[in-house]
Every structure is written in structure tokens, then in C-alpha cells.
PDB file of C-alpha atoms in Angstrom:
ATOM      1  CA  MET B   1      57.743  -8.738 121.869  1.00  0.00           C
ATOM      2  CA  GLU B   2      55.187  -7.475 119.348  1.00  0.00           C
ATOM      3  CA  GLN B   3      57.874  -6.486 116.831  1.00  0.00           C
ATOM      4  CA  ILE B   4      59.599  -9.923 116.820  1.00  0.00           C
ATOM      5  CA  ARG B   5      59.358 -11.597 113.403  1.00  0.00           C
ATOM      6  CA  ILE B   6      62.337 -13.984 113.423  1.00  0.00           C
ATOM      7  CA  ILE B   7      63.948 -16.136 116.140  1.00  0.00           C
ATOM      8  CA  PHE B   8      67.382 -17.767 116.106  1.00  0.00           C
ATOM      9  CA  PHE B   9      68.015 -20.913 118.162  1.00  0.00           C
ATOM     10  CA  ASP B  10      71.210 -22.615 119.198  1.00  0.00           C
ATOM     11  CA  ILE B  11      70.867 -26.419 119.304  1.00  0.00           C
ATOM     12  CA  ASP B  12      72.881 -28.120 122.056  1.00  0.00           C
ATOM     13  CA  GLY B  13      71.795 -26.994 125.501  1.00  0.00           C
ATOM     14  CA  THR B  14      69.084 -24.796 123.966  1.00  0.00           C
ATOM     15  CA  LEU B  15      66.706 -26.781 121.756  1.00  0.00           C
ATOM     16  CA  VAL B  16      68.273 -30.151 122.546  1.00  0.00           C
ATOM     17  CA  ASP B  17      68.907 -31.366 126.083  1.00  0.00           C
ATOM     18  CA  PRO B  18      72.488 -32.745 126.152  1.00  0.00           C
ATOM     19  CA  ARG B  19      71.424 -35.308 128.734  1.00  0.00           C
ATOM     20  CA  THR B  20      68.899 -36.900 126.396  1.00  0.00           C
ATOM     21  CA  GLY B  21      70.209 -35.791 123.009  1.00  0.00           C
ATOM     22  CA  LYS B  22      66.653 -34.897 121.983  1.00  0.00           C
ATOM     23  CA  ILE B  23      64.266 -31.996 121.694  1.00  0.00           C
ATOM     24  CA  SER B  24      61.428 -32.299 124.198  1.00  0.00           C
ATOM     25  CA  PRO B  25      57.783 -32.525 123.075  1.00  0.00           C
ATOM     26  CA  MET B  26      56.985 -29.185 124.715  1.00  0.00           C
ATOM     27  CA  THR B  27      59.901 -27.398 123.057  1.00  0.00           C
ATOM     28  CA  PHE B  28      58.824 -28.896 119.729  1.00  0.00           C
ATOM     29  CA  GLN B  29      55.290 -27.672 120.399  1.00  0.00           C
ATOM     30  CA  ALA B  30      56.619 -24.168 121.056  1.00  0.00           C
ATOM     31  CA  LEU B  31      58.338 -24.186 117.657  1.00  0.00           C
ATOM     32  CA  GLN B  32      55.150 -25.339 115.959  1.00  0.00           C
ATOM     33  CA  ARG B  33      53.083 -22.622 117.588  1.00  0.00           C
ATOM     34  CA  LEU B  34      55.643 -19.938 116.779  1.00  0.00           C
ATOM     35  CA  ARG B  35      55.521 -20.975 113.132  1.00  0.00           C
ATOM     36  CA  GLU B  36      51.711 -20.965 113.171  1.00  0.00           C
ATOM     37  CA  ARG B  37      51.882 -17.352 114.314  1.00  0.00           C
ATOM     38  CA  GLY B  38      54.011 -16.460 111.281  1.00  0.00           C
ATOM     39  CA  MET B  39      57.404 -16.352 112.975  1.00  0.00           C
ATOM     40  CA  ARG B  40      60.500 -17.175 110.944  1.00  0.00           C
ATOM     41  CA  LEU B  41      62.586 -19.812 112.734  1.00  0.00           C
ATOM     42  CA  CYS B  42      66.314 -20.234 112.192  1.00  0.00           C
ATOM     43  CA  ILE B  43      68.991 -22.554 113.548  1.00  0.00           C
ATOM     44  CA  CYS B  44      72.279 -20.897 114.571  1.00  0.00           C
ATOM     45  CA  THR B  45      74.768 -23.553 115.659  1.00  0.00           C
ATOM     46  CA  GLY B  46      78.362 -24.656 115.763  1.00  0.00           C
ATOM     47  CA  ARG B  47      77.322 -27.947 114.203  1.00  0.00           C
ATOM     48  CA  ALA B  48      78.022 -28.939 110.624  1.00  0.00           C
ATOM     49  CA  PRO B  49      75.111 -29.455 108.207  1.00  0.00           C
ATOM     50  CA  SER B  50      75.883 -33.184 108.288  1.00  0.00           C
ATOM     51  CA  SER B  51      75.504 -33.198 112.095  1.00  0.00           C
ATOM     52  CA  LEU B  52      72.151 -31.443 112.386  1.00  0.00           C
ATOM     53  CA  PRO B  53      69.564 -33.435 114.354  1.00  0.00           C
ATOM     54  CA  ASP B  54      66.388 -34.735 112.801  1.00  0.00           C
ATOM     55  CA  PHE B  55      63.637 -32.335 113.841  1.00  0.00           C
ATOM     56  CA  ASP B  56      60.938 -34.570 112.330  1.00  0.00           C
ATOM     57  CA  GLU B  57      58.446 -32.433 110.411  1.00  0.00           C
ATOM     58  CA  MET B  58      59.642 -29.097 111.766  1.00  0.00           C
ATOM     59  CA  GLN B  59      60.698 -26.733 108.973  1.00  0.00           C
ATOM     60  CA  PHE B  60      63.260 -24.003 109.603  1.00  0.00           C
ATOM     61  CA  ASP B  61      63.609 -20.961 107.385  1.00  0.00           C
ATOM     62  CA  ALA B  62      67.400 -20.904 107.520  1.00  0.00           C
ATOM     63  CA  PHE B  63      70.378 -22.737 108.970  1.00  0.00           C
ATOM     64  CA  CYS B  64      73.472 -20.896 110.193  1.00  0.00           C
ATOM     65  CA  THR B  65      76.052 -23.654 110.651  1.00  0.00           C
ATOM     66  CA  PHE B  66      79.754 -23.861 111.586  1.00  0.00           C
ATOM     67  CA  ASN B  67      79.279 -20.965 114.052  1.00  0.00           C
ATOM     68  CA  GLY B  68      78.105 -18.806 111.154  1.00  0.00           C
ATOM     69  CA  SER B  69      80.606 -19.734 108.437  1.00  0.00           C
ATOM     70  CA  LEU B  70      77.973 -21.346 106.209  1.00  0.00           C
ATOM     71  CA  CYS B  71      74.371 -20.110 106.151  1.00  0.00           C
ATOM     72  CA  TYR B  72      71.671 -21.333 103.815  1.00  0.00           C
ATOM     73  CA  ALA B  73      67.921 -21.336 103.244  1.00  0.00           C
ATOM     74  CA  GLY B  74      66.825 -24.459 101.431  1.00  0.00           C
ATOM     75  CA  ASP B  75      69.116 -24.813  98.412  1.00  0.00           C
ATOM     76  CA  GLN B  76      70.122 -21.154  98.471  1.00  0.00           C
ATOM     77  CA  VAL B  77      73.420 -20.212 100.115  1.00  0.00           C
ATOM     78  CA  ILE B  78      73.118 -17.010 102.154  1.00  0.00           C
ATOM     79  CA  PHE B  79      76.748 -16.771 103.284  1.00  0.00           C
ATOM     80  CA  SER B  80      79.822 -18.941 102.706  1.00  0.00           C
ATOM     81  CA  ASN B  81      83.141 -18.212 104.419  1.00  0.00           C
ATOM     82  CA  PRO B  82      85.610 -21.144 104.454  1.00  0.00           C
ATOM     83  CA  LEU B  83      88.886 -21.069 106.352  1.00  0.00           C
ATOM     84  CA  PRO B  84      92.013 -19.898 104.479  1.00  0.00           C
ATOM     85  CA  LYS B  85      93.938 -22.975 103.331  1.00  0.00           C
ATOM     86  CA  GLU B  86      97.242 -21.718 104.746  1.00  0.00           C
ATOM     87  CA  ASP B  87      95.643 -21.252 108.159  1.00  0.00           C
ATOM     88  CA  VAL B  88      94.164 -24.761 108.056  1.00  0.00           C
ATOM     89  CA  ALA B  89      97.679 -26.141 107.522  1.00  0.00           C
ATOM     90  CA  ARG B  90      99.107 -24.041 110.368  1.00  0.00           C
ATOM     91  CA  VAL B  91      96.376 -24.985 112.850  1.00  0.00           C
ATOM     92  CA  MET B  92      96.941 -28.657 112.023  1.00  0.00           C
ATOM     93  CA  GLU B  93     100.671 -28.225 112.668  1.00  0.00           C
ATOM     94  CA  ASN B  94      99.989 -26.493 115.974  1.00  0.00           C
ATOM     95  CA  ALA B  95      97.536 -29.199 117.026  1.00  0.00           C
ATOM     96  CA  ALA B  96     100.051 -31.929 116.151  1.00  0.00           C
ATOM     97  CA  ALA B  97     102.652 -30.193 118.310  1.00  0.00           C
ATOM     98  CA  LEU B  98     100.192 -30.481 121.208  1.00  0.00           C
ATOM     99  CA  GLY B  99      99.594 -34.144 120.405  1.00  0.00           C
ATOM    100  CA  ARG B 100      96.014 -33.457 119.364  1.00  0.00           C
ATOM    101  CA  PRO B 101      94.228 -34.879 116.314  1.00  0.00           C
ATOM    102  CA  VAL B 102      91.814 -32.626 114.441  1.00  0.00           C
ATOM    103  CA  THR B 103      88.555 -32.902 112.571  1.00  0.00           C
ATOM    104  CA  VAL B 104      88.108 -30.791 109.467  1.00  0.00           C
ATOM    105  CA  ALA B 105      84.498 -29.962 108.675  1.00  0.00           C
ATOM    106  CA  THR B 106      83.338 -29.521 105.091  1.00  0.00           C
ATOM    107  CA  ARG B 107      79.780 -28.944 103.986  1.00  0.00           C
ATOM    108  CA  ARG B 108      79.218 -32.638 103.338  1.00  0.00           C
ATOM    109  CA  ARG B 109      81.229 -34.369 106.062  1.00  0.00           C
ATOM    110  CA  LEU B 110      83.526 -34.420 109.076  1.00  0.00           C
ATOM    111  CA  ALA B 111      86.965 -35.980 108.590  1.00  0.00           C
ATOM    112  CA  ALA B 112      89.309 -36.748 111.509  1.00  0.00           C
ATOM    113  CA  ASN B 113      93.016 -37.553 111.281  1.00  0.00           C
ATOM    114  CA  GLY B 114      93.195 -39.265 114.663  1.00  0.00           C
ATOM    115  CA  TYR B 115      91.407 -40.177 117.867  1.00  0.00           C
ATOM    116  CA  ASP B 116      91.418 -38.861 121.420  1.00  0.00           C
ATOM    117  CA  GLU B 117      88.833 -38.987 124.171  1.00  0.00           C
ATOM    118  CA  ASP B 118      88.094 -35.273 124.318  1.00  0.00           C
ATOM    119  CA  LEU B 119      87.365 -35.134 120.604  1.00  0.00           C
ATOM    120  CA  ALA B 120      85.342 -38.358 120.788  1.00  0.00           C
ATOM    121  CA  ASP B 121      83.228 -36.978 123.635  1.00  0.00           C
ATOM    122  CA  TYR B 122      82.706 -33.764 121.654  1.00  0.00           C
ATOM    123  CA  TYR B 123      81.289 -35.866 118.839  1.00  0.00           C
ATOM    124  CA  ARG B 124      79.010 -37.672 121.279  1.00  0.00           C
ATOM    125  CA  LEU B 125      77.459 -34.362 122.336  1.00  0.00           C
ATOM    126  CA  ALA B 126      76.077 -34.265 118.787  1.00  0.00           C
ATOM    127  CA  ASP B 127      75.111 -37.951 118.955  1.00  0.00           C
ATOM    128  CA  ARG B 128      77.916 -39.009 116.615  1.00  0.00           C
ATOM    129  CA  GLU B 129      80.851 -41.396 116.864  1.00  0.00           C
ATOM    130  CA  LEU B 130      84.387 -40.348 116.038  1.00  0.00           C
ATOM    131  CA  THR B 131      86.106 -42.449 113.379  1.00  0.00           C
ATOM    132  CA  VAL B 132      89.410 -41.765 111.664  1.00  0.00           C
ATOM    133  CA  ALA B 133      88.977 -40.900 107.978  1.00  0.00           C
ATOM    134  CA  GLU B 134      91.078 -43.076 105.674  1.00  0.00           C
ATOM    135  CA  ASP B 135      90.810 -40.381 102.994  1.00  0.00           C
ATOM    136  CA  PHE B 136      91.575 -37.462 105.316  1.00  0.00           C
ATOM    137  CA  GLU B 137      93.978 -35.899 102.807  1.00  0.00           C
ATOM    138  CA  GLN B 138      91.193 -35.768 100.239  1.00  0.00           C
ATOM    139  CA  ALA B 139      89.037 -33.717 102.603  1.00  0.00           C
ATOM    140  CA  LEU B 140      91.766 -31.079 102.709  1.00  0.00           C
ATOM    141  CA  HIS B 141      91.054 -30.301  99.045  1.00  0.00           C
ATOM    142  CA  GLU B 142      87.469 -29.275  99.890  1.00  0.00           C
ATOM    143  CA  ASP B 143      86.324 -25.998 101.421  1.00  0.00           C
ATOM    144  CA  ILE B 144      86.864 -26.332 105.174  1.00  0.00           C
ATOM    145  CA  TYR B 145      84.556 -24.239 107.308  1.00  0.00           C
ATOM    146  CA  GLN B 146      85.648 -25.336 110.769  1.00  0.00           C
ATOM    147  CA  ILE B 147      88.359 -27.297 112.558  1.00  0.00           C
ATOM    148  CA  MET B 148      87.449 -29.155 115.744  1.00  0.00           C
ATOM    149  CA  LEU B 149      89.854 -30.528 118.327  1.00  0.00           C
ATOM    150  CA  GLY B 150      89.956 -31.520 121.940  1.00  0.00           C
ATOM    151  CA  CYS B 151      91.861 -29.111 124.176  1.00  0.00           C
ATOM    152  CA  ARG B 152      91.604 -26.774 127.133  1.00  0.00           C
ATOM    153  CA  ALA B 153      91.247 -22.996 127.174  1.00  0.00           C
ATOM    154  CA  LYS B 154      94.941 -22.555 127.984  1.00  0.00           C
ATOM    155  CA  ASP B 155      95.798 -24.240 124.673  1.00  0.00           C
ATOM    156  CA  HIS B 156      93.863 -21.805 122.470  1.00  0.00           C
ATOM    157  CA  PRO B 157      96.721 -19.314 121.889  1.00  0.00           C
ATOM    158  CA  ALA B 158      99.075 -22.110 120.826  1.00  0.00           C
ATOM    159  CA  ILE B 159      96.487 -23.615 118.483  1.00  0.00           C
ATOM    160  CA  ILE B 160      95.919 -20.410 116.482  1.00  0.00           C
ATOM    161  CA  GLN B 161      99.519 -19.143 116.637  1.00  0.00           C
ATOM    162  CA  GLY B 162     100.689 -18.083 113.176  1.00  0.00           C
ATOM    163  CA  ALA B 163      97.202 -18.389 111.685  1.00  0.00           C
ATOM    164  CA  PRO B 164      95.932 -14.787 111.494  1.00  0.00           C
ATOM    165  CA  GLY B 165      92.737 -15.667 109.623  1.00  0.00           C
ATOM    166  CA  VAL B 166      91.177 -17.783 112.381  1.00  0.00           C
ATOM    167  CA  LYS B 167      89.746 -17.513 115.875  1.00  0.00           C
ATOM    168  CA  PRO B 168      88.382 -19.948 118.488  1.00  0.00           C
ATOM    169  CA  ALA B 169      84.663 -20.450 119.122  1.00  0.00           C
ATOM    170  CA  ILE B 170      83.895 -22.130 122.433  1.00  0.00           C
ATOM    171  CA  SER B 171      80.785 -24.089 123.301  1.00  0.00           C
ATOM    172  CA  TRP B 172      82.349 -26.766 125.556  1.00  0.00           C
ATOM    173  CA  ASP B 173      85.254 -26.676 127.981  1.00  0.00           C
ATOM    174  CA  ARG B 174      87.107 -29.729 126.592  1.00  0.00           C
ATOM    175  CA  ALA B 175      87.156 -28.802 122.903  1.00  0.00           C
ATOM    176  CA  VAL B 176      87.278 -25.855 120.550  1.00  0.00           C
ATOM    177  CA  ASP B 177      85.977 -24.945 117.101  1.00  0.00           C
ATOM    178  CA  ILE B 178      88.375 -22.957 114.936  1.00  0.00           C
ATOM    179  CA  ILE B 179      86.488 -20.646 112.560  1.00  0.00           C
ATOM    180  CA  PRO B 180      87.359 -17.759 110.206  1.00  0.00           C
ATOM    181  CA  ILE B 181      88.244 -14.584 112.088  1.00  0.00           C
ATOM    182  CA  ASN B 182      85.609 -12.623 110.176  1.00  0.00           C
ATOM    183  CA  SER B 183      82.909 -15.178 110.889  1.00  0.00           C
ATOM    184  CA  GLY B 184      80.795 -16.037 113.933  1.00  0.00           C
ATOM    185  CA  LYS B 185      77.152 -16.110 114.910  1.00  0.00           C
ATOM    186  CA  ALA B 186      76.856 -12.312 114.761  1.00  0.00           C
ATOM    187  CA  THR B 187      77.926 -12.370 111.119  1.00  0.00           C
ATOM    188  CA  ALA B 188      75.487 -15.207 110.423  1.00  0.00           C
ATOM    189  CA  ILE B 189      72.597 -13.288 111.908  1.00  0.00           C
ATOM    190  CA  ALA B 190      73.439 -10.091 110.033  1.00  0.00           C
ATOM    191  CA  GLU B 191      73.605 -11.959 106.713  1.00  0.00           C
ATOM    192  CA  THR B 192      70.395 -13.875 107.412  1.00  0.00           C
ATOM    193  CA  LEU B 193      68.480 -10.752 108.409  1.00  0.00           C
ATOM    194  CA  ARG B 194      69.679  -9.052 105.229  1.00  0.00           C
ATOM    195  CA  PHE B 195      68.511 -12.061 103.206  1.00  0.00           C
ATOM    196  CA  PHE B 196      64.995 -11.872 104.668  1.00  0.00           C
ATOM    197  CA  GLY B 197      64.811  -8.083 104.641  1.00  0.00           C
ATOM    198  CA  LEU B 198      64.497  -7.817 108.424  1.00  0.00           C
ATOM    199  CA  THR B 199      66.217  -5.707 111.082  1.00  0.00           C
ATOM    200  CA  ALA B 200      67.966  -6.675 114.291  1.00  0.00           C
ATOM    201  CA  ASN B 201      65.111  -5.116 116.286  1.00  0.00           C
ATOM    202  CA  GLU B 202      62.763  -7.649 114.728  1.00  0.00           C
ATOM    203  CA  ALA B 203      64.972 -10.565 115.807  1.00  0.00           C
ATOM    204  CA  MET B 204      65.200 -12.644 118.958  1.00  0.00           C
ATOM    205  CA  ALA B 205      67.624 -15.411 119.943  1.00  0.00           C
ATOM    206  CA  PHE B 206      67.953 -18.214 122.486  1.00  0.00           C
ATOM    207  CA  GLY B 207      71.337 -19.689 123.431  1.00  0.00           C
ATOM    208  CA  ASP B 208      73.398 -21.240 126.197  1.00  0.00           C
ATOM    209  CA  GLY B 209      77.125 -21.274 125.317  1.00  0.00           C
ATOM    210  CA  GLN B 210      80.029 -18.840 125.205  1.00  0.00           C
ATOM    211  CA  ASN B 211      79.833 -18.962 121.401  1.00  0.00           C
ATOM    212  CA  ASP B 212      76.306 -17.528 121.691  1.00  0.00           C
ATOM    213  CA  VAL B 213      77.438 -14.225 123.234  1.00  0.00           C
ATOM    214  CA  THR B 214      77.630 -12.349 119.924  1.00  0.00           C
ATOM    215  CA  MET B 215      74.394 -13.986 118.786  1.00  0.00           C
ATOM    216  CA  LEU B 216      72.451 -12.520 121.701  1.00  0.00           C
ATOM    217  CA  GLN B 217      74.171  -9.169 121.230  1.00  0.00           C
ATOM    218  CA  SER B 218      73.185  -9.099 117.542  1.00  0.00           C
ATOM    219  CA  VAL B 219      69.419  -9.232 117.997  1.00  0.00           C
ATOM    220  CA  GLY B 220      66.824  -6.961 119.486  1.00  0.00           C
ATOM    221  CA  PHE B 221      66.163  -9.360 122.341  1.00  0.00           C
ATOM    222  CA  GLY B 222      68.534 -12.106 123.495  1.00  0.00           C
ATOM    223  CA  VAL B 223      67.527 -14.828 125.959  1.00  0.00           C
ATOM    224  CA  ALA B 224      69.966 -17.090 127.808  1.00  0.00           C
ATOM    225  CA  MET B 225      68.891 -20.520 128.953  1.00  0.00           C
ATOM    226  CA  GLY B 226      68.804 -21.249 132.678  1.00  0.00           C
ATOM    227  CA  ASN B 227      71.648 -23.721 132.081  1.00  0.00           C
ATOM    228  CA  ALA B 228      73.676 -21.134 130.129  1.00  0.00           C
ATOM    229  CA  ALA B 229      77.257 -20.116 130.771  1.00  0.00           C
ATOM    230  CA  GLU B 230      77.556 -17.168 133.146  1.00  0.00           C
ATOM    231  CA  GLN B 231      79.290 -15.132 130.414  1.00  0.00           C
ATOM    232  CA  LEU B 232      76.139 -15.450 128.324  1.00  0.00           C
ATOM    233  CA  LYS B 233      73.735 -14.608 131.108  1.00  0.00           C
ATOM    234  CA  ALA B 234      75.737 -11.434 131.730  1.00  0.00           C
ATOM    235  CA  VAL B 235      74.975 -10.087 128.240  1.00  0.00           C
ATOM    236  CA  ALA B 236      71.443 -11.471 127.836  1.00  0.00           C
ATOM    237  CA  ASP B 237      68.352  -9.294 127.978  1.00  0.00           C
ATOM    238  CA  ASP B 238      66.610 -12.037 129.946  1.00  0.00           C
ATOM    239  CA  VAL B 239      67.044 -15.592 131.212  1.00  0.00           C
ATOM    240  CA  CYS B 240      64.515 -18.395 130.728  1.00  0.00           C
ATOM    241  CA  GLY B 241      64.282 -21.803 132.358  1.00  0.00           C
ATOM    242  CA  ASP B 242      66.654 -24.725 131.948  1.00  0.00           C
ATOM    243  CA  VAL B 243      66.518 -26.731 128.715  1.00  0.00           C
ATOM    244  CA  ALA B 244      65.616 -29.784 130.835  1.00  0.00           C
ATOM    245  CA  GLN B 245      62.598 -27.885 132.177  1.00  0.00           C
ATOM    246  CA  ASP B 246      61.248 -26.755 128.782  1.00  0.00           C
ATOM    247  CA  GLY B 247      62.537 -23.240 129.312  1.00  0.00           C
ATOM    248  CA  ILE B 248      61.802 -22.064 125.768  1.00  0.00           C
ATOM    249  CA  TYR B 249      58.183 -23.261 125.853  1.00  0.00           C
ATOM    250  CA  HIS B 250      57.390 -21.597 129.171  1.00  0.00           C
ATOM    251  CA  TYR B 251      59.178 -18.375 128.228  1.00  0.00           C
ATOM    252  CA  CYS B 252      57.310 -18.063 124.933  1.00  0.00           C
ATOM    253  CA  LEU B 253      54.014 -18.822 126.650  1.00  0.00           C
ATOM    254  CA  ASP B 254      54.576 -16.384 129.499  1.00  0.00           C
ATOM    255  CA  HIS B 255      55.582 -13.579 127.109  1.00  0.00           C
ATOM    256  CA  GLY B 256      52.733 -13.967 124.655  1.00  0.00           C
ATOM    257  CA  LEU B 257      54.790 -15.355 121.786  1.00  0.00           C
ATOM    258  CA  ILE B 258      52.641 -18.489 121.589  1.00  0.00           C
TER     259      ILE B 258
END
């Protein structure tokens, strides 16, 4: 642990307990103490910039959003990789054939062209309410970094059929994020490490979802939450406690990070 200089954190199920929608005081304290010890702290999430939670006075060095498609540090963009426009159109056609509305995510907003319960519940995981955008067509003229829709795993091949520039990123079993095929949390971490002049061996990450697999594989030491998906635990270097039991705080304390 002595070589660790930067830590990447997923949000939902990692920093934020989905049952409360908040970061616990002890997890917040762990972040504060890590920063006091000179550690760089970065968010690496499937969320859009407009959906990031309020972390009060906590300052992060970088944000890797949209599962790695848009990364930035303050006002400086580290990496920007929007979806190809032709693939956006094809994914929307495929979703419509399944009877599923979509949300397109731009840097400044989320715009939905319809409503269903799976998509609405996906929004609620980020403490947001799904509303249909009256100017949805206007959003299609902006750079789109991610498409979100309610579905099941069996629907993924049909959703991306004929769209060679995209792939699914999965953090919940009733919805999917569609991201650029050459994007993902591994790409985000590589670009962010390059930006700060650090190596993978100097990096650590905490996550809980299937979309965190490449994140944990891209750092020197990857930790899965106790509540993590089994696929993630299988590739993690270690497993800490559940997010509801302040797993990050206790892990950092027990391993001399704070």
C-alpha cells in the first residue's frame, strides 16, 4: 500500500449506499483523511456529470463519468469520446423495436423520449426522477456520451445490433448503459493516470458492479465491496466490507491508508 498515490471510486454501491442514497459520515471521513495524507481521489462512475451527488466540501481531483467516456479535472477535459451519431440512431431504432424508451446523456443533461418503470427506477438509483424531454430531438444534436434504457441481459444483443461502435456497460440488472466500444472505465483510468503522470502500480480502486471489472483490473490494487457482484469479486485483489457497514473506512484504516 505504500506506493499508492491515487484512488478511484465508483459511486453507487461503493461510496453511496443505494438504500439511503447518501455517503455515510465514516466513508466521508475516510475520504478526508486520505486527502490529508496527500492521496489523489477520483470518481469513476457510470453517472453523467449532471447526476453526480453533492459531496459537500469534498474535493475530487478528477471525474471519470459516463463509464469513462468523459473525464475531466476541474475545467480541463482529460478525455472525451462521444458515441458515433449513426450508432445512436441505430440503438434508438433497436430500442423502439423492443418497446423501450431511451435516455440520451449529454454533458449538460439527460433527455428521455419516453417513460417505463425500469428506466424510472434506474433514475431513482441516482436520486433523480424520469421526465420525458419535450425537446428530445434537440438533444440529439449535442454530443451524446451514453444511452440508458431499461432492459434485461437477454436484450443486449438486440439493442446493439447493427451499431458496431458501441457496447453495453452493466451496473444494474434491469437497465443498461450503451457506451462507445473503445471506452470504459479502464480507458478512463489510463487517460487519468497519464494526465497526472502516474502509473497503474500507484493506483487503487474500489467498486461493486459488473462495469467495475475493468476498473479493478486497470490498477495496481483493486478492491471489491462486500456487496459487489460475484463477477467483480472474482477479479479483485481483495474484498472489503459492505457499503452499508462503512467498508471503505474500515479497509483503509486496517491497511494503514488512513
